[in-house]
Coordinates of C-alpha atoms in Angstrom, one line a residue:
Chain A
M1 CA -5.0 23.9 51.1
K2 CA -6.2 25.9 48.2
T3 CA -3.0 24.9 46.3
Q4 CA -3.6 21.2 46.9
A5 CA -7.1 21.6 45.6
L6 CA -5.7 22.9 42.4
L7 CA -2.9 20.4 42.1
L8 CA -5.1 17.3 42.5
P9 CA -7.0 17.7 39.3
L10 CA -3.7 18.5 37.5
F11 CA -2.1 15.3 38.8
F12 CA -5.3 13.5 37.7
L13 CA -5.1 14.9 34.2
L14 CA -1.5 13.9 33.9
L15 CA -2.2 10.4 35.1
V16 CA -5.1 10.0 32.7
G17 CA -2.8 11.2 29.9
F18 CA 0.0 8.9 30.8
S19 CA -2.1 5.8 31.4
A20 CA -4.0 6.3 28.2
A21 CA -0.8 6.5 26.3
H22 CA 0.3 3.4 28.1
S23 CA -2.8 1.3 27.5
R24 CA -2.7 2.0 23.8
K25 CA 0.9 1.0 23.5
I26 CA 1.4 2.7 20.1
I27 CA 5.0 3.6 19.4
Q28 CA 5.8 6.1 16.7
S29 CA 9.5 7.0 16.8
H30 CA 12.5 7.7 14.6
K31 CA 14.3 4.8 16.3
P32 CA 13.1 1.4 15.1
C33 CA 10.7 -0.2 17.6
K34 CA 11.4 -3.5 15.9
R35 CA 14.1 -4.6 13.5
L36 CA 14.2 -7.9 11.5
I37 CA 16.6 -9.2 9.0
F38 CA 15.6 -11.8 6.5
Y39 CA 16.8 -13.3 3.2
F40 CA 14.5 -14.3 0.4
H41 CA 15.2 -16.5 -2.5
D42 CA 13.7 -16.2 -6.0
I43 CA 14.0 -19.0 -8.5
L44 CA 12.5 -17.9 -11.8
Y45 CA 10.7 -20.5 -14.0
N46 CA 12.7 -20.9 -17.2
G47 CA 10.7 -23.6 -18.9
H48 CA 12.6 -26.5 -17.4
N49 CA 12.5 -26.0 -13.6
S50 CA 8.8 -26.0 -12.7
K51 CA 9.4 -28.2 -9.6
N52 CA 12.0 -25.8 -8.0
A53 CA 10.8 -22.5 -9.4
T54 CA 9.3 -20.0 -6.9
A55 CA 8.4 -17.4 -9.5
A56 CA 6.9 -17.1 -13.0
I57 CA 6.6 -14.4 -15.6
V58 CA 2.9 -13.9 -16.0
G59 CA 2.8 -10.7 -18.1
A60 CA 5.0 -9.2 -20.8
P61 CA 4.7 -6.7 -23.6
A62 CA 3.4 -8.0 -26.9
G63 CA 5.7 -10.4 -28.6
S64 CA 7.9 -11.0 -25.6
N65 CA 9.1 -14.4 -24.5
M66 CA 7.2 -15.4 -21.4
T67 CA 9.6 -18.0 -19.9
I68 CA 12.9 -16.2 -19.8
L69 CA 13.5 -12.5 -19.2
A70 CA 14.2 -10.7 -22.4
G71 CA 14.4 -7.4 -24.2
Q72 CA 15.1 -3.9 -22.9
N73 CA 16.2 -4.7 -19.3
H74 CA 13.1 -6.9 -19.0
F75 CA 10.9 -3.8 -19.4
G76 CA 7.2 -4.8 -18.8
N77 CA 7.8 -8.3 -17.4
V78 CA 5.5 -9.1 -14.6
V79 CA 6.6 -11.8 -12.2
V80 CA 4.5 -13.5 -9.5
F81 CA 6.4 -15.1 -6.7
D82 CA 6.2 -17.2 -3.5
D83 CA 9.7 -17.2 -2.2
P84 CA 11.1 -19.0 0.9
V85 CA 12.3 -16.6 3.6
T86 CA 15.3 -17.6 5.7
L87 CA 17.3 -16.2 8.6
D88 CA 20.6 -16.6 6.8
N89 CA 21.8 -16.5 3.2
N90 CA 21.4 -20.2 2.6
L91 CA 18.7 -21.3 0.2
H92 CA 18.5 -24.6 2.0
S93 CA 18.0 -23.2 5.5
P94 CA 14.6 -24.0 7.0
P95 CA 12.3 -21.2 5.9
V96 CA 10.8 -19.1 8.6
G97 CA 8.1 -17.6 6.3
R98 CA 7.2 -16.9 2.7
A99 CA 7.5 -13.7 0.6
Q100 CA 4.4 -13.6 -1.7
G101 CA 3.5 -11.1 -4.3
F102 CA 4.8 -9.6 -7.5
Y103 CA 7.4 -7.5 -9.1
M104 CA 7.4 -5.8 -12.5
Y105 CA 10.4 -4.5 -14.4
D106 CA 9.4 -0.9 -15.3
K107 CA 12.3 0.8 -17.0
K108 CA 13.8 0.4 -20.5
E109 CA 17.2 1.9 -19.8
I110 CA 18.4 0.1 -16.7
F111 CA 17.0 -2.6 -14.4
T112 CA 14.5 -1.3 -12.0
A113 CA 11.4 -2.9 -10.6
W114 CA 8.2 -2.2 -8.6
L115 CA 7.4 -4.5 -5.8
G116 CA 4.1 -5.4 -4.0
F117 CA 4.3 -8.3 -1.6
S118 CA 3.8 -9.7 1.9
M119 CA 6.0 -11.6 4.2
V120 CA 3.8 -14.3 5.7
F121 CA 4.9 -16.0 9.0
N122 CA 3.3 -18.9 10.7
S123 CA 5.8 -20.2 13.2
T124 CA 6.3 -20.1 17.0
Q125 CA 8.6 -17.1 16.5
H126 CA 6.3 -14.9 14.3
R127 CA 2.7 -15.2 13.3
G128 CA 1.1 -12.7 10.9
S129 CA 2.2 -10.7 7.9
I130 CA 4.1 -7.6 6.9
N131 CA 3.0 -5.8 3.7
F132 CA 5.4 -4.0 1.4
A133 CA 5.2 -1.7 -1.6
G134 CA 7.7 0.5 -3.5
A135 CA 10.2 1.1 -6.2
D136 CA 13.2 -1.2 -6.3
P137 CA 16.0 0.4 -8.4
L138 CA 17.9 -2.9 -8.2
M139 CA 21.2 -1.6 -9.6
N140 CA 21.7 0.4 -6.5
K141 CA 23.5 -1.3 -3.6
T142 CA 20.7 -0.6 -1.2
R143 CA 17.2 0.7 -1.8
D144 CA 14.3 1.5 0.5
I145 CA 10.7 0.4 0.1
S146 CA 7.7 1.1 2.4
V147 CA 6.2 -1.2 5.0
I148 CA 2.6 -0.2 4.5
G149 CA 0.9 -2.4 7.1
G150 CA 0.9 -5.6 9.0
T151 CA -1.3 -8.2 10.7
G152 CA -1.0 -10.6 13.6
D153 CA 2.2 -10.0 15.5
F154 CA 2.8 -7.1 13.2
F155 CA -0.7 -5.5 13.7
M156 CA -0.9 -2.0 12.1
T157 CA 2.9 -1.6 11.8
R158 CA 4.7 0.8 9.4
G159 CA 8.3 1.2 8.5
I160 CA 11.0 0.9 5.9
A161 CA 12.7 -2.1 4.4
T162 CA 16.2 -1.7 3.0
L163 CA 16.8 -4.2 0.3
M164 CA 20.2 -5.5 -0.9
T165 CA 20.8 -8.0 -3.7
D166 CA 22.8 -10.6 -1.9
A167 CA 23.4 -12.9 -4.9
Y168 CA 22.4 -13.1 -8.5
E169 CA 22.9 -16.1 -10.7
G170 CA 22.1 -15.5 -14.4
E171 CA 18.4 -15.0 -15.1
V172 CA 17.2 -17.7 -12.8
Y173 CA 18.2 -17.1 -9.2
F174 CA 18.5 -14.1 -7.0
R175 CA 18.6 -13.6 -3.3
L176 CA 17.6 -10.4 -1.5
K177 CA 18.5 -9.4 2.0
A178 CA 15.8 -7.4 3.6
D179 CA 16.6 -5.2 6.6
I180 CA 13.2 -4.3 8.0
K181 CA 13.0 -1.4 10.4
L182 CA 9.6 -0.8 11.9
Y183 CA 9.0 2.8 13.2
E184 CA 5.4 2.4 14.2
C185 CA 4.5 -0.6 16.5
W186 CA 1.1 -1.3 18.0
S187 CA 1.6 -3.8 20.8
V188 CA -0.7 -6.9 20.5
Chain B
M1 CA -0.2 34.1 45.2
K2 CA 3.1 32.8 44.0
T3 CA 1.6 29.3 43.6
Q4 CA -1.2 30.6 41.4
A5 CA 1.3 32.4 39.3
L6 CA 3.0 29.0 38.7
L7 CA -0.2 27.1 38.2
L8 CA -1.7 29.4 35.5
P9 CA 0.9 28.6 32.8
L10 CA 0.6 24.9 33.7
F11 CA -3.2 25.0 33.2
F12 CA -2.6 26.9 30.0
L13 CA -0.2 24.3 28.6
L14 CA -2.6 21.5 29.5
L15 CA -5.4 23.3 27.8
V16 CA -3.4 23.9 24.7
G17 CA -2.5 20.2 24.6
F18 CA -6.0 19.0 25.0
S19 CA -7.6 21.4 22.6
A20 CA -4.9 20.7 19.9
A21 CA -5.6 17.0 20.3
H22 CA -9.3 17.7 20.0
S23 CA -9.1 19.9 16.9
R24 CA -7.0 17.4 15.0
K25 CA -9.6 14.6 15.8
I26 CA -7.2 11.9 14.9
I27 CA -8.0 8.6 16.7
Q28 CA -5.3 5.9 16.9
S29 CA -6.5 3.1 19.2
H30 CA -6.6 -0.7 19.6
K31 CA -10.4 -0.5 19.7
P32 CA -11.8 0.1 16.2
C33 CA -12.9 3.7 15.7
K34 CA -15.1 2.5 12.8
R35 CA -16.3 -1.0 11.8
L36 CA -17.9 -1.9 8.5
I37 CA -19.1 -5.3 7.1
F38 CA -19.5 -5.8 3.4
Y39 CA -19.9 -8.7 0.9
F40 CA -18.3 -8.7 -2.5
H41 CA -19.2 -10.9 -5.4
D42 CA -16.7 -12.0 -8.0
I43 CA -17.9 -13.6 -11.3
L44 CA -14.9 -14.7 -13.3
Y45 CA -15.0 -14.5 -17.1
N46 CA -15.0 -18.1 -18.5
G47 CA -15.3 -17.4 -22.2
H48 CA -19.1 -17.4 -22.3
N49 CA -20.3 -14.9 -19.6
S50 CA -18.9 -11.6 -20.7
K51 CA -22.1 -9.8 -19.9
N52 CA -22.3 -10.9 -16.2
A53 CA -18.6 -11.3 -15.5
T54 CA -17.0 -8.9 -13.0
A55 CA -13.5 -10.3 -13.3
A56 CA -11.1 -11.5 -16.0
I57 CA -7.8 -13.3 -16.1
V58 CA -5.3 -10.9 -17.6
G59 CA -2.0 -12.6 -17.0
A60 CA -0.8 -16.2 -16.7
P61 CA 2.4 -18.1 -17.0
A62 CA 3.4 -19.2 -20.5
G63 CA 1.2 -21.7 -22.1
S64 CA -1.7 -21.3 -19.6
N65 CA -5.3 -21.1 -20.6
M66 CA -6.4 -17.5 -20.1
T67 CA -10.1 -17.9 -19.7
I68 CA -10.4 -20.6 -17.0
L69 CA -8.2 -21.0 -14.0
A70 CA -5.9 -23.9 -14.5
G71 CA -2.7 -25.6 -13.5
Q72 CA -1.0 -25.7 -10.1
N73 CA -3.6 -24.0 -7.9
H74 CA -3.9 -21.3 -10.5
F75 CA -0.3 -20.3 -9.7
G76 CA 0.6 -17.1 -11.6
N77 CA -3.0 -16.2 -12.7
V78 CA -3.5 -12.5 -12.5
V79 CA -7.2 -11.4 -12.2
V80 CA -8.6 -7.8 -12.6
F81 CA -12.0 -7.2 -11.0
D82 CA -14.8 -4.7 -10.5
D83 CA -17.1 -6.5 -8.1
P84 CA -20.4 -5.2 -6.6
V85 CA -20.3 -4.6 -2.9
T86 CA -23.4 -5.4 -0.9
L87 CA -24.5 -5.1 2.7
D88 CA -25.8 -8.7 2.8
N89 CA -24.8 -12.0 1.1
N90 CA -27.2 -11.6 -1.8
L91 CA -25.6 -11.0 -5.2
H92 CA -28.8 -9.3 -6.3
S93 CA -29.0 -6.8 -3.4
P94 CA -28.5 -3.2 -4.5
P95 CA -24.7 -2.6 -4.5
V96 CA -23.5 0.1 -2.0
G97 CA -20.1 0.3 -3.7
R98 CA -17.6 -1.5 -5.9
A99 CA -14.5 -3.4 -5.1
Q100 CA -11.9 -2.6 -7.8
G101 CA -8.4 -4.0 -8.3
F102 CA -6.6 -7.2 -8.8
Y103 CA -5.6 -10.5 -7.2
M104 CA -2.9 -12.9 -8.3
Y105 CA -2.6 -16.6 -7.3
D106 CA 0.9 -16.9 -6.0
K107 CA 1.5 -20.4 -4.7
K108 CA 1.9 -23.7 -6.4
E109 CA 1.1 -26.1 -3.5
I110 CA -2.1 -24.6 -2.2
F111 CA -4.5 -21.8 -3.1
T112 CA -3.3 -18.4 -2.0
A113 CA -3.5 -15.0 -3.5
W114 CA -2.2 -11.5 -3.2
L115 CA -4.7 -8.7 -3.2
G116 CA -4.5 -5.0 -4.1
F117 CA -7.8 -3.2 -4.4
S118 CA -10.1 -0.3 -3.4
M119 CA -13.7 -0.2 -2.2
V120 CA -15.2 2.8 -3.9
F121 CA -18.4 4.3 -2.4
N122 CA -20.6 7.0 -3.9
S123 CA -23.9 6.9 -2.1
T124 CA -25.6 9.0 0.6
Q125 CA -24.2 6.7 3.2
H126 CA -20.5 6.6 2.2
R127 CA -18.5 8.7 -0.2
G128 CA -14.9 8.0 -0.8
S129 CA -12.6 5.0 -1.0
I130 CA -10.8 2.5 1.2
N131 CA -7.5 1.0 -0.1
F132 CA -6.4 -2.6 0.7
A133 CA -3.3 -4.7 0.2
G134 CA -2.1 -8.0 1.6
A135 CA -1.8 -11.8 1.4
D136 CA -4.9 -13.8 1.1
P137 CA -4.2 -17.4 2.1
L138 CA -7.8 -18.3 1.0
M139 CA -7.8 -21.9 2.4
N140 CA -7.8 -20.3 5.9
K141 CA -11.3 -19.7 7.4
T142 CA -10.3 -16.1 8.1
R143 CA -7.3 -14.0 7.0
D144 CA -6.3 -10.5 7.6
I145 CA -5.2 -7.9 5.1
S146 CA -4.1 -4.3 5.6
V147 CA -6.2 -1.1 5.1
I148 CA -3.4 1.1 3.8
G149 CA -5.3 4.3 3.3
G150 CA -8.5 6.0 2.4
T151 CA -10.1 9.1 0.8
G152 CA -13.3 11.1 1.2
D153 CA -15.2 9.8 4.3
F154 CA -12.3 7.5 4.9
F155 CA -9.6 10.2 4.8
M156 CA -6.2 8.9 5.9
T157 CA -7.7 5.8 7.6
R158 CA -5.7 2.7 8.4
G159 CA -6.9 -0.7 9.8
I160 CA -7.3 -4.4 9.2
A161 CA -9.9 -6.2 7.1
T162 CA -10.7 -9.8 8.0
L163 CA -11.8 -11.7 4.9
M164 CA -13.9 -14.9 4.9
T165 CA -15.0 -16.9 1.8
D166 CA -18.7 -16.9 2.2
A167 CA -19.5 -19.0 -0.9
Y168 CA -17.6 -20.6 -3.7
E169 CA -19.2 -22.0 -6.8
G170 CA -16.9 -23.9 -9.1
E171 CA -14.3 -21.7 -10.9
V172 CA -16.7 -18.9 -11.7
Y173 CA -18.3 -17.4 -8.6
F174 CA -17.1 -16.6 -5.2
R175 CA -18.3 -14.3 -2.5
L176 CA -16.1 -12.7 0.2
K177 CA -17.3 -11.3 3.5
A178 CA -15.0 -8.4 4.6
D179 CA -15.1 -7.3 8.2
I180 CA -13.3 -4.0 8.1
K181 CA -11.9 -2.6 11.4
L182 CA -10.4 0.9 11.2
Y183 CA -8.0 1.7 14.0
E184 CA -6.9 5.1 12.7
C185 CA -9.7 7.5 11.9
W186 CA -9.2 11.1 10.9
S187 CA -12.5 12.9 11.2
V188 CA -13.6 14.8 8.1
Chain C
M1 CA 7.7 25.2 50.1
K2 CA 5.5 22.2 50.1
T3 CA 3.8 23.6 46.9
Q4 CA 7.0 24.0 45.1
A5 CA 8.0 20.4 46.0
L6 CA 4.8 19.3 44.3
L7 CA 5.2 21.6 41.3
L8 CA 8.7 20.6 40.4
P9 CA 7.9 17.0 39.3
L10 CA 4.9 18.4 37.4
F11 CA 7.1 20.8 35.5
F12 CA 9.5 18.0 34.9
L13 CA 6.9 15.7 33.5
L14 CA 5.6 18.4 31.2
L15 CA 9.1 19.2 30.0
V16 CA 9.8 15.5 29.3
G17 CA 6.5 15.3 27.4
F18 CA 7.1 18.3 25.3
S19 CA 10.8 17.6 24.5
A20 CA 9.9 14.0 23.6
A21 CA 7.2 15.2 21.2
H22 CA 9.7 17.7 19.8
S23 CA 12.6 15.3 19.3
R24 CA 10.4 12.9 17.3
K25 CA 9.2 15.6 15.0
I26 CA 6.3 13.6 13.7
I27 CA 3.5 15.8 12.4
Q28 CA 0.0 14.4 12.0
S29 CA -2.5 17.1 11.1
H30 CA -5.5 17.9 8.9
K31 CA -3.5 20.7 7.3
P32 CA -0.9 19.4 4.9
C33 CA 2.6 19.4 6.4
K34 CA 4.0 19.4 2.8
R35 CA 2.4 20.0 -0.6
L36 CA 3.9 19.1 -4.0
I37 CA 2.5 19.6 -7.5
F38 CA 3.9 17.5 -10.3
Y39 CA 2.9 16.5 -13.8
F40 CA 3.6 13.1 -15.3
H41 CA 3.6 12.0 -18.9
D42 CA 2.5 8.6 -20.2
I43 CA 3.3 7.6 -23.7
L44 CA 1.9 4.1 -24.5
Y45 CA 3.7 1.7 -26.7
N46 CA 1.5 1.3 -29.9
G47 CA 3.8 -1.0 -31.8
H48 CA 5.7 1.8 -33.6
N49 CA 7.0 4.1 -30.9
S50 CA 9.3 1.8 -28.8
K51 CA 11.9 4.6 -28.5
N52 CA 9.6 7.3 -27.0
A53 CA 7.1 5.0 -25.3
T54 CA 7.2 5.2 -21.4
A55 CA 4.5 2.6 -20.9
A56 CA 3.5 -0.8 -22.3
I57 CA 0.5 -3.1 -22.1
V58 CA 1.7 -6.3 -20.4
G59 CA -1.5 -8.0 -19.6
A60 CA -4.9 -8.3 -21.2
P61 CA -7.9 -10.6 -21.2
A62 CA -7.8 -13.6 -23.6
G63 CA -7.9 -12.6 -27.2
S64 CA -7.2 -8.9 -26.6
N65 CA -4.8 -6.9 -28.6
M66 CA -1.7 -6.3 -26.6
T67 CA -0.2 -3.2 -28.3
I68 CA -3.2 -0.9 -28.5
L69 CA -5.9 -0.5 -25.9
A70 CA -9.1 -2.2 -27.0
G71 CA -12.4 -3.6 -26.0
Q72 CA -14.8 -2.7 -23.3
N73 CA -13.2 0.5 -22.0
H74 CA -9.9 -1.3 -21.9
F75 CA -11.2 -3.6 -19.2
G76 CA -8.4 -5.9 -18.0
N77 CA -5.5 -4.1 -19.7
V78 CA -2.5 -4.0 -17.4
V79 CA 0.1 -1.3 -18.2
V80 CA 3.6 -0.9 -16.7
F81 CA 5.1 2.5 -16.9
D82 CA 8.1 4.6 -16.2
D83 CA 7.0 8.2 -16.8
P84 CA 9.0 11.4 -16.6
V85 CA 7.8 13.8 -13.8
T86 CA 8.0 17.5 -14.5
L87 CA 7.2 20.7 -12.6
D88 CA 5.0 22.1 -15.4
N89 CA 2.8 20.6 -18.0
N90 CA 5.5 20.5 -20.7
L91 CA 6.6 17.0 -21.8
H92 CA 9.9 18.4 -22.8
S93 CA 10.7 20.1 -19.5
P94 CA 13.7 18.6 -17.6
P95 CA 12.2 15.8 -15.5
V96 CA 12.7 16.1 -11.7
G97 CA 11.8 12.5 -11.1
R98 CA 10.1 9.4 -12.5
A99 CA 6.7 7.9 -11.8
Q100 CA 7.2 4.1 -11.9
G101 CA 4.6 1.3 -11.5
F102 CA 1.4 0.1 -13.1
Y103 CA -2.2 0.7 -13.8
M104 CA -4.9 -1.6 -14.8
Y105 CA -8.3 -0.8 -16.3
D106 CA -10.8 -2.5 -14.2
K107 CA -14.3 -1.6 -15.3
K108 CA -16.3 -2.7 -18.3
E109 CA -18.9 0.2 -18.4
I110 CA -16.7 3.2 -18.1
F111 CA -13.0 4.0 -17.9
T112 CA -11.6 3.5 -14.5
A113 CA -8.2 2.2 -13.4
W114 CA -6.3 1.0 -10.3
L115 CA -2.9 2.5 -9.7
G116 CA 0.1 1.3 -7.8
F117 CA 3.3 3.3 -8.3
S118 CA 6.1 5.3 -6.8
M119 CA 7.5 8.8 -7.6
V120 CA 11.3 8.4 -7.5
F121 CA 13.4 11.5 -7.0
N122 CA 17.2 11.8 -7.1
S123 CA 18.0 15.5 -7.5
T124 CA 19.4 18.3 -5.3
Q125 CA 15.8 19.3 -4.6
H126 CA 14.3 15.9 -3.6
R127 CA 15.9 12.5 -2.8
G128 CA 13.8 9.5 -2.0
S129 CA 10.4 8.1 -3.1
I130 CA 6.7 8.5 -2.5
N131 CA 4.5 5.4 -2.8
F132 CA 0.9 5.6 -4.0
A133 CA -2.1 3.2 -4.3
G134 CA -5.7 3.6 -5.1
A135 CA -8.7 3.7 -7.5
D136 CA -8.5 6.2 -10.3
P137 CA -12.0 6.7 -11.8
L138 CA -10.5 8.7 -14.6
M139 CA -13.7 10.1 -16.0
N140 CA -14.0 12.3 -12.9
K141 CA -12.4 15.7 -13.0
T142 CA -10.5 15.0 -9.9
R143 CA -9.9 11.8 -8.0
D144 CA -8.0 11.0 -4.8
I145 CA -5.6 8.2 -4.2
S146 CA -3.6 7.3 -1.1
V147 CA 0.0 8.1 -0.3
I148 CA 0.9 4.9 1.5
G149 CA 4.5 5.6 2.5
G150 CA 7.7 7.2 1.5
T151 CA 11.5 6.9 1.8
G152 CA 14.5 9.3 2.0
D153 CA 13.2 12.9 2.2
F154 CA 9.7 11.5 2.4
F155 CA 10.5 9.0 5.2
M156 CA 7.3 7.4 6.6
T157 CA 5.0 10.0 5.0
R158 CA 1.3 9.5 4.4
G159 CA -1.3 11.6 2.6
I160 CA -3.6 12.1 -0.4
A161 CA -2.8 12.8 -4.0
T162 CA -5.5 14.5 -6.1
L163 CA -5.1 13.5 -9.7
M164 CA -6.4 15.4 -12.7
T165 CA -6.2 14.5 -16.4
D166 CA -4.4 17.5 -17.8
A167 CA -4.3 16.3 -21.4
Y168 CA -5.3 13.2 -23.4
E169 CA -4.3 12.6 -27.0
G170 CA -5.9 9.5 -28.5
E171 CA -4.8 6.2 -27.1
V172 CA -1.1 7.1 -26.9
Y173 CA -0.4 10.1 -24.7
F174 CA -1.9 11.4 -21.5
R175 CA -0.7 13.8 -18.9
L176 CA -1.7 13.7 -15.2
K177 CA -1.4 16.6 -12.7
A178 CA -0.8 15.3 -9.2
D179 CA -1.5 17.6 -6.3
I180 CA 0.2 15.7 -3.4
K181 CA -0.9 16.7 0.1
L182 CA 1.1 15.1 2.9
Y183 CA -0.7 15.0 6.3
E184 CA 1.9 12.9 8.1
C185 CA 5.5 14.1 8.0
W186 CA 8.4 12.6 9.9
S187 CA 11.3 15.0 9.8
V188 CA 14.5 13.6 8.6

């Protein structure tokens, strides 16, 4: 009898603990709680393609050419973009979202960039945004950037996106594959 | 007797768990652990208002006019700002902080921007900073960006800020209402 | 007998809880789980030092000089950088990594900047990157910015970096000391 009196509050405490953990539905784990693979397509304005271009150089060191990438591995070029996001590697596939933000080439010796952008979704499949920031040493086959937050379906998420250059055509077009692994998921 | 011997370590373990959780005082929950509402006021430099201006265009695609917003929904314009933050919608109310950072217009078809900034507080009420990043599709009535971190009173915080355009006067003045909901609070 | 029957599932639940917490190895605590001190060295391009320069002005308000910092406390100047990171305050020490990203001066009245950058490591000691964002009111002796994420050895980390200006030589060279305190560590 005395034992049961002691056990009851214990069970109660465990129950409270488990249900609290359950109602919050916040997953933090080394195994991705969500994984998404997207392609995004960047067409740089070169002075002649304003209709199709999805990106433009908006900053450059003094004396640099502002319409085509130039100089020491494009060092200092700042590019603003609004790229279509597709599920496969075809530029003409129906976009499921947009990748919007900027990159800046930040190294003289080799190509490397710094990225700050969002993937913005507004379809039946995904609604909300995922925010990214990080270094993109684009000569590496794969490189990791941080998922620093999210909204809507991606409320409060965090994770890692592995980027791969899937195609590169001259100075005008490139296609990135983004393998997004979310390790912190707050159910909505 | 044997039962009590078994129960004691159990109670101890539970106690350790609860007190550890208490001493860390880290709240992660779907209900905001802190909520703040602020207004910020952006006066864009137009070539004639250098004294009052709180923001200036510092980057633009080749050939763009750098003092007034122009072209395809301002696509590519990069703006640096240091805006007063007030508790109500009056530009002339005493500022409780500053919103400092940048936005860039990143879409040709409609107005949309990407924001990276901090709210910096140094008053008796709040001391420290809150850092923000995210897409701002400013034609939407409300839009959510991420709170990606904080310092001082806002040590290690994360959350969501819902932005609303509260006023817009030509190309020179706009006022944003920011409804900041913090879902991760580390007590200081 | 009945008591033991009740205790066994309890022990089991506790065991599951503790081992789950252990296998994830995610530390969130008010005491730093990792602390790193680095120096980084910024040499601004002034029109004559393109070989040694590690940073360049790439954006400025209309009419501003793009090679040297000018005007109202450099308001509006956007600088892209790729700075060597060293363990001590000697510019000529072997770099252990690079600090890559941008800062923009965002205040007319005093010097203050907004920073977005990564520290990128690729040595036997550290491999991966740490991502930073925040306001840098650089006239203050110390100022805190957010660690918003990390990759590789710094997988999913969060924290605070305290910056101190360690040296400042004219408009061309400055050295920052970064005292990085990580409060969220995900073991790798």
